[in-house]
Amino acid sequence: PLRRQRQMCIRDSLITMEGKLWSWGRNEKGQLGHGDTKRVEAPRFIEGLCHEVTMSAACGWNHTLALTKTGSVFAFGENKMGQLGLGNLTDTIPSPAQIIYNGQPITKMAFGAEFSMIMDCKGNLYSFGCPEYGQLGHNSDGKFIAWPQQIEYDCKLVPLQVAIFIEKTKN
């Protein structure tokens, strides 16, 4: 029995009832988590998570986050803006690596093109990656002038708590 994750036209993943994560599709930045950048035509088990029980996965354009039963998050794929939360700007991480985080267990994840967000079991929100349009929620777009006519961004390389956050529900 399988639980299908978010359907995407360019990449897909599924989680078995035992919590094993499989992925397939395009893989230019290692976003499938198989340790390489080769395209995968059929579902393939992610060996790097063999000792983990995966509860959910969030598939971004070029990076993926996997949430385990214990509340840990593993990330893989493109990391040029720190969107994997690993504390560095290594361009590509093709195998699952645990994000740098020591707080309460994580319960939710979300992503954008070059940033990621996680929420812990107490409702605290954390973000990491590129703040270009203020999407990290830290009241800044992170722009600075590196040298004349060159704008760069102060990317957050590890999860940083969003100071003011109110989760809205339908009720």
PDB file of C-alpha atoms in Angstrom:
ATOM      1  CA  PRO A   1       0.000   0.000   0.000  1.00  0.00           C
ATOM      2  CA  LEU A   2       1.257   3.460  -0.907  1.00  0.00           C
ATOM      3  CA  ARG A   3       0.435   7.006   0.109  1.00  0.00           C
ATOM      4  CA  ARG A   4       1.059   9.306  -2.823  1.00  0.00           C
ATOM      5  CA  GLN A   5       2.665  12.652  -2.067  1.00  0.00           C
ATOM      6  CA  ARG A   6       2.101  15.922  -3.875  1.00  0.00           C
ATOM      7  CA  GLN A   7       1.766  15.279  -7.624  1.00  0.00           C
ATOM      8  CA  MET A   8       4.197  17.233  -9.786  1.00  0.00           C
ATOM      9  CA  CYS A   9       4.575  17.150 -13.554  1.00  0.00           C
ATOM     10  CA  ILE A  10       8.375  17.117 -13.460  1.00  0.00           C
ATOM     11  CA  ARG A  11       9.056  15.061 -10.345  1.00  0.00           C
ATOM     12  CA  ASP A  12       7.107  12.872  -8.004  1.00  0.00           C
ATOM     13  CA  SER A  13       7.471  10.980  -4.754  1.00  0.00           C
ATOM     14  CA  LEU A  14       5.543   8.467  -2.734  1.00  0.00           C
ATOM     15  CA  ILE A  15       5.760   7.048   0.759  1.00  0.00           C
ATOM     16  CA  THR A  16       4.931   3.440   1.570  1.00  0.00           C
ATOM     17  CA  MET A  17       2.789   2.537   4.566  1.00  0.00           C
ATOM     18  CA  GLU A  18       6.061   1.543   6.284  1.00  0.00           C
ATOM     19  CA  GLY A  19       7.381   5.099   5.852  1.00  0.00           C
ATOM     20  CA  LYS A  20       9.854   4.458   3.038  1.00  0.00           C
ATOM     21  CA  LEU A  21      10.302   7.353   0.590  1.00  0.00           C
ATOM     22  CA  TRP A  22      10.578   6.748  -3.171  1.00  0.00           C
ATOM     23  CA  SER A  23      11.172   9.362  -5.879  1.00  0.00           C
ATOM     24  CA  TRP A  24      11.513   9.742  -9.636  1.00  0.00           C
ATOM     25  CA  GLY A  25      11.694  12.362 -12.385  1.00  0.00           C
ATOM     26  CA  ARG A  26      14.192  15.059 -13.313  1.00  0.00           C
ATOM     27  CA  ASN A  27      17.191  15.309 -11.042  1.00  0.00           C
ATOM     28  CA  GLU A  28      19.639  17.985 -12.279  1.00  0.00           C
ATOM     29  CA  LYS A  29      20.439  19.148  -8.743  1.00  0.00           C
ATOM     30  CA  GLY A  30      20.160  15.833  -6.881  1.00  0.00           C
ATOM     31  CA  GLN A  31      16.640  16.666  -5.702  1.00  0.00           C
ATOM     32  CA  LEU A  32      15.606  12.993  -5.873  1.00  0.00           C
ATOM     33  CA  GLY A  33      18.018  12.059  -3.055  1.00  0.00           C
ATOM     34  CA  HIS A  34      19.694   9.102  -4.772  1.00  0.00           C
ATOM     35  CA  GLY A  35      23.255  10.430  -4.447  1.00  0.00           C
ATOM     36  CA  ASP A  36      23.583  11.480  -8.086  1.00  0.00           C
ATOM     37  CA  THR A  37      22.060  13.825 -10.669  1.00  0.00           C
ATOM     38  CA  LYS A  38      20.716  11.215 -13.104  1.00  0.00           C
ATOM     39  CA  ARG A  39      17.098  11.312 -14.278  1.00  0.00           C
ATOM     40  CA  VAL A  40      15.013   8.480 -12.810  1.00  0.00           C
ATOM     41  CA  GLU A  41      12.210   7.119 -15.009  1.00  0.00           C
ATOM     42  CA  ALA A  42      10.492   4.813 -12.478  1.00  0.00           C
ATOM     43  CA  PRO A  43       9.979   5.003  -8.682  1.00  0.00           C
ATOM     44  CA  ARG A  44      13.210   4.314  -6.803  1.00  0.00           C
ATOM     45  CA  PHE A  45      13.695   3.915  -3.048  1.00  0.00           C
ATOM     46  CA  ILE A  46      15.844   6.617  -1.393  1.00  0.00           C
ATOM     47  CA  GLU A  47      18.557   4.502   0.246  1.00  0.00           C
ATOM     48  CA  GLY A  48      19.878   7.423   2.325  1.00  0.00           C
ATOM     49  CA  LEU A  49      16.677   7.330   4.387  1.00  0.00           C
ATOM     50  CA  CYS A  50      16.583   3.532   4.883  1.00  0.00           C
ATOM     51  CA  HIS A  51      16.853   3.848   8.692  1.00  0.00           C
ATOM     52  CA  GLU A  52      14.129   6.514   8.909  1.00  0.00           C
ATOM     53  CA  VAL A  53      10.335   6.361   8.920  1.00  0.00           C
ATOM     54  CA  THR A  54       9.248   9.162   6.597  1.00  0.00           C
ATOM     55  CA  MET A  55       5.919  10.835   7.370  1.00  0.00           C
ATOM     56  CA  SER A  56       5.827  13.439   4.590  1.00  0.00           C
ATOM     57  CA  ALA A  57       7.910  15.049   1.872  1.00  0.00           C
ATOM     58  CA  ALA A  58       7.866  18.526   0.363  1.00  0.00           C
ATOM     59  CA  CYS A  59       9.146  18.681  -3.200  1.00  0.00           C
ATOM     60  CA  GLY A  60      10.359  22.077  -4.363  1.00  0.00           C
ATOM     61  CA  TRP A  61      11.596  22.972  -7.825  1.00  0.00           C
ATOM     62  CA  ASN A  62      15.162  21.810  -7.160  1.00  0.00           C
ATOM     63  CA  HIS A  63      15.160  20.651  -3.543  1.00  0.00           C
ATOM     64  CA  THR A  64      13.279  18.244  -1.296  1.00  0.00           C
ATOM     65  CA  LEU A  65      12.569  18.062   2.439  1.00  0.00           C
ATOM     66  CA  ALA A  66      11.601  14.796   4.148  1.00  0.00           C
ATOM     67  CA  LEU A  67       9.967  14.773   7.600  1.00  0.00           C
ATOM     68  CA  THR A  68      10.551  11.699   9.771  1.00  0.00           C
ATOM     69  CA  LYS A  69       8.386  10.132  12.468  1.00  0.00           C
ATOM     70  CA  THR A  70      10.727  11.533  15.155  1.00  0.00           C
ATOM     71  CA  GLY A  71      10.249  15.110  13.895  1.00  0.00           C
ATOM     72  CA  SER A  72      13.625  15.393  12.155  1.00  0.00           C
ATOM     73  CA  VAL A  73      13.949  16.882   8.675  1.00  0.00           C
ATOM     74  CA  PHE A  74      16.303  15.664   5.965  1.00  0.00           C
ATOM     75  CA  ALA A  75      17.054  17.775   2.887  1.00  0.00           C
ATOM     76  CA  PHE A  76      18.632  17.190  -0.514  1.00  0.00           C
ATOM     77  CA  GLY A  77      18.994  18.904  -3.881  1.00  0.00           C
ATOM     78  CA  GLU A  78      19.992  22.450  -4.749  1.00  0.00           C
ATOM     79  CA  ASN A  79      21.459  24.514  -1.909  1.00  0.00           C
ATOM     80  CA  LYS A  80      22.982  27.573  -3.617  1.00  0.00           C
ATOM     81  CA  MET A  81      20.921  29.906  -1.372  1.00  0.00           C
ATOM     82  CA  GLY A  82      21.006  27.808   1.812  1.00  0.00           C
ATOM     83  CA  GLN A  83      17.498  26.432   1.232  1.00  0.00           C
ATOM     84  CA  LEU A  84      18.487  23.038   2.668  1.00  0.00           C
ATOM     85  CA  GLY A  85      19.273  24.435   6.133  1.00  0.00           C
ATOM     86  CA  LEU A  86      22.646  22.686   6.324  1.00  0.00           C
ATOM     87  CA  GLY A  87      24.723  25.724   7.332  1.00  0.00           C
ATOM     88  CA  ASN A  88      26.497  26.131   3.989  1.00  0.00           C
ATOM     89  CA  LEU A  89      26.050  27.210   0.381  1.00  0.00           C
ATOM     90  CA  THR A  90      27.222  23.987  -1.263  1.00  0.00           C
ATOM     91  CA  ASP A  91      25.561  24.094  -4.697  1.00  0.00           C
ATOM     92  CA  THR A  92      24.244  20.512  -4.780  1.00  0.00           C
ATOM     93  CA  ILE A  93      23.599  17.958  -2.016  1.00  0.00           C
ATOM     94  CA  PRO A  94      22.395  14.785  -3.817  1.00  0.00           C
ATOM     95  CA  SER A  95      21.921  12.588  -0.720  1.00  0.00           C
ATOM     96  CA  PRO A  96      19.683  13.184   2.318  1.00  0.00           C
ATOM     97  CA  ALA A  97      21.339  15.271   5.051  1.00  0.00           C
ATOM     98  CA  GLN A  98      19.718  16.268   8.341  1.00  0.00           C
ATOM     99  CA  ILE A  99      19.080  19.996   8.660  1.00  0.00           C
ATOM    100  CA  ILE A 100      20.834  21.899  11.450  1.00  0.00           C
ATOM    101  CA  TYR A 101      18.120  22.276  14.082  1.00  0.00           C
ATOM    102  CA  ASN A 102      17.971  21.482  17.825  1.00  0.00           C
ATOM    103  CA  GLY A 103      14.448  22.535  18.810  1.00  0.00           C
ATOM    104  CA  GLN A 104      11.134  20.778  19.331  1.00  0.00           C
ATOM    105  CA  PRO A 105      10.083  18.055  16.865  1.00  0.00           C
ATOM    106  CA  ILE A 106       9.043  19.376  13.450  1.00  0.00           C
ATOM    107  CA  THR A 107       5.441  18.750  12.363  1.00  0.00           C
ATOM    108  CA  LYS A 108       5.045  20.741   9.115  1.00  0.00           C
ATOM    109  CA  MET A 109       7.186  21.822   6.173  1.00  0.00           C
ATOM    110  CA  ALA A 110       6.791  24.155   3.204  1.00  0.00           C
ATOM    111  CA  PHE A 111       9.074  25.513   0.514  1.00  0.00           C
ATOM    112  CA  GLY A 112       9.559  28.055  -2.228  1.00  0.00           C
ATOM    113  CA  ALA A 113      11.969  28.181  -5.137  1.00  0.00           C
ATOM    114  CA  GLU A 114      15.004  29.073  -2.997  1.00  0.00           C
ATOM    115  CA  PHE A 115      13.761  28.929   0.588  1.00  0.00           C
ATOM    116  CA  SER A 116      12.192  26.490   3.049  1.00  0.00           C
ATOM    117  CA  MET A 117      10.056  26.717   6.187  1.00  0.00           C
ATOM    118  CA  ILE A 118       9.457  24.318   9.048  1.00  0.00           C
ATOM    119  CA  MET A 119       7.058  24.421  11.998  1.00  0.00           C
ATOM    120  CA  ASP A 120       7.632  22.670  15.304  1.00  0.00           C
ATOM    121  CA  CYS A 121       5.055  20.925  17.493  1.00  0.00           C
ATOM    122  CA  LYS A 122       4.633  24.127  19.586  1.00  0.00           C
ATOM    123  CA  GLY A 123       3.675  26.186  16.513  1.00  0.00           C
ATOM    124  CA  ASN A 124       6.990  28.022  16.158  1.00  0.00           C
ATOM    125  CA  LEU A 125       7.869  28.811  12.539  1.00  0.00           C
ATOM    126  CA  TYR A 126      11.434  28.744  11.186  1.00  0.00           C
ATOM    127  CA  SER A 127      12.720  29.747   7.757  1.00  0.00           C
ATOM    128  CA  PHE A 128      15.957  29.446   5.819  1.00  0.00           C
ATOM    129  CA  GLY A 129      17.283  30.196   2.337  1.00  0.00           C
ATOM    130  CA  CYS A 130      17.033  33.308   0.174  1.00  0.00           C
ATOM    131  CA  PRO A 131      15.144  36.333   1.623  1.00  0.00           C
ATOM    132  CA  GLU A 132      14.986  38.216  -1.722  1.00  0.00           C
ATOM    133  CA  TYR A 133      11.333  39.322  -1.453  1.00  0.00           C
ATOM    134  CA  GLY A 134      11.015  39.148   2.332  1.00  0.00           C
ATOM    135  CA  GLN A 135       9.490  35.654   2.164  1.00  0.00           C
ATOM    136  CA  LEU A 136      11.511  34.413   5.160  1.00  0.00           C
ATOM    137  CA  GLY A 137       9.410  36.591   7.451  1.00  0.00           C
ATOM    138  CA  HIS A 138      12.293  38.375   9.187  1.00  0.00           C
ATOM    139  CA  ASN A 139      11.253  41.896   8.131  1.00  0.00           C
ATOM    140  CA  SER A 140      14.031  42.163   5.552  1.00  0.00           C
ATOM    141  CA  ASP A 141      14.723  41.282   1.943  1.00  0.00           C
ATOM    142  CA  GLY A 142      18.376  40.686   2.902  1.00  0.00           C
ATOM    143  CA  LYS A 143      19.776  42.838   0.077  1.00  0.00           C
ATOM    144  CA  PHE A 144      23.219  44.339   0.322  1.00  0.00           C
ATOM    145  CA  ILE A 145      25.658  45.811  -2.168  1.00  0.00           C
ATOM    146  CA  ALA A 146      28.640  43.496  -2.545  1.00  0.00           C
ATOM    147  CA  TRP A 147      30.437  45.881  -4.923  1.00  0.00           C
ATOM    148  CA  PRO A 148      29.256  48.567  -7.339  1.00  0.00           C
ATOM    149  CA  GLN A 149      26.283  47.393  -9.366  1.00  0.00           C
ATOM    150  CA  GLN A 150      26.298  43.964  -7.659  1.00  0.00           C
ATOM    151  CA  ILE A 151      23.439  43.191  -5.253  1.00  0.00           C
ATOM    152  CA  GLU A 152      23.619  40.048  -3.152  1.00  0.00           C
ATOM    153  CA  TYR A 153      21.431  38.559  -0.423  1.00  0.00           C
ATOM    154  CA  ASP A 154      22.103  37.657   3.184  1.00  0.00           C
ATOM    155  CA  CYS A 155      20.801  34.104   2.958  1.00  0.00           C
ATOM    156  CA  LYS A 156      19.866  32.284   6.147  1.00  0.00           C
ATOM    157  CA  LEU A 157      21.796  29.006   6.120  1.00  0.00           C
ATOM    158  CA  VAL A 158      20.121  27.383   9.129  1.00  0.00           C
ATOM    159  CA  PRO A 159      16.544  27.599  10.435  1.00  0.00           C
ATOM    160  CA  LEU A 160      15.862  30.982  12.037  1.00  0.00           C
ATOM    161  CA  GLN A 161      12.676  31.470  14.049  1.00  0.00           C
ATOM    162  CA  VAL A 162      10.151  33.911  12.634  1.00  0.00           C
ATOM    163  CA  ALA A 163       9.547  36.347  15.494  1.00  0.00           C
ATOM    164  CA  ILE A 164       5.856  37.066  14.925  1.00  0.00           C
ATOM    165  CA  PHE A 165       3.714  34.390  13.355  1.00  0.00           C
ATOM    166  CA  ILE A 166       0.018  33.624  13.684  1.00  0.00           C
ATOM    167  CA  GLU A 167      -1.275  30.496  11.986  1.00  0.00           C
ATOM    168  CA  LYS A 168      -4.712  31.054  10.503  1.00  0.00           C
ATOM    169  CA  THR A 169      -7.233  28.249  10.305  1.00  0.00           C
ATOM    170  CA  LYS A 170     -10.625  28.069   8.619  1.00  0.00           C
ATOM    171  CA  ASN A 171     -12.263  28.465  12.042  1.00  0.00           C
TER     172      ASN A 171
END
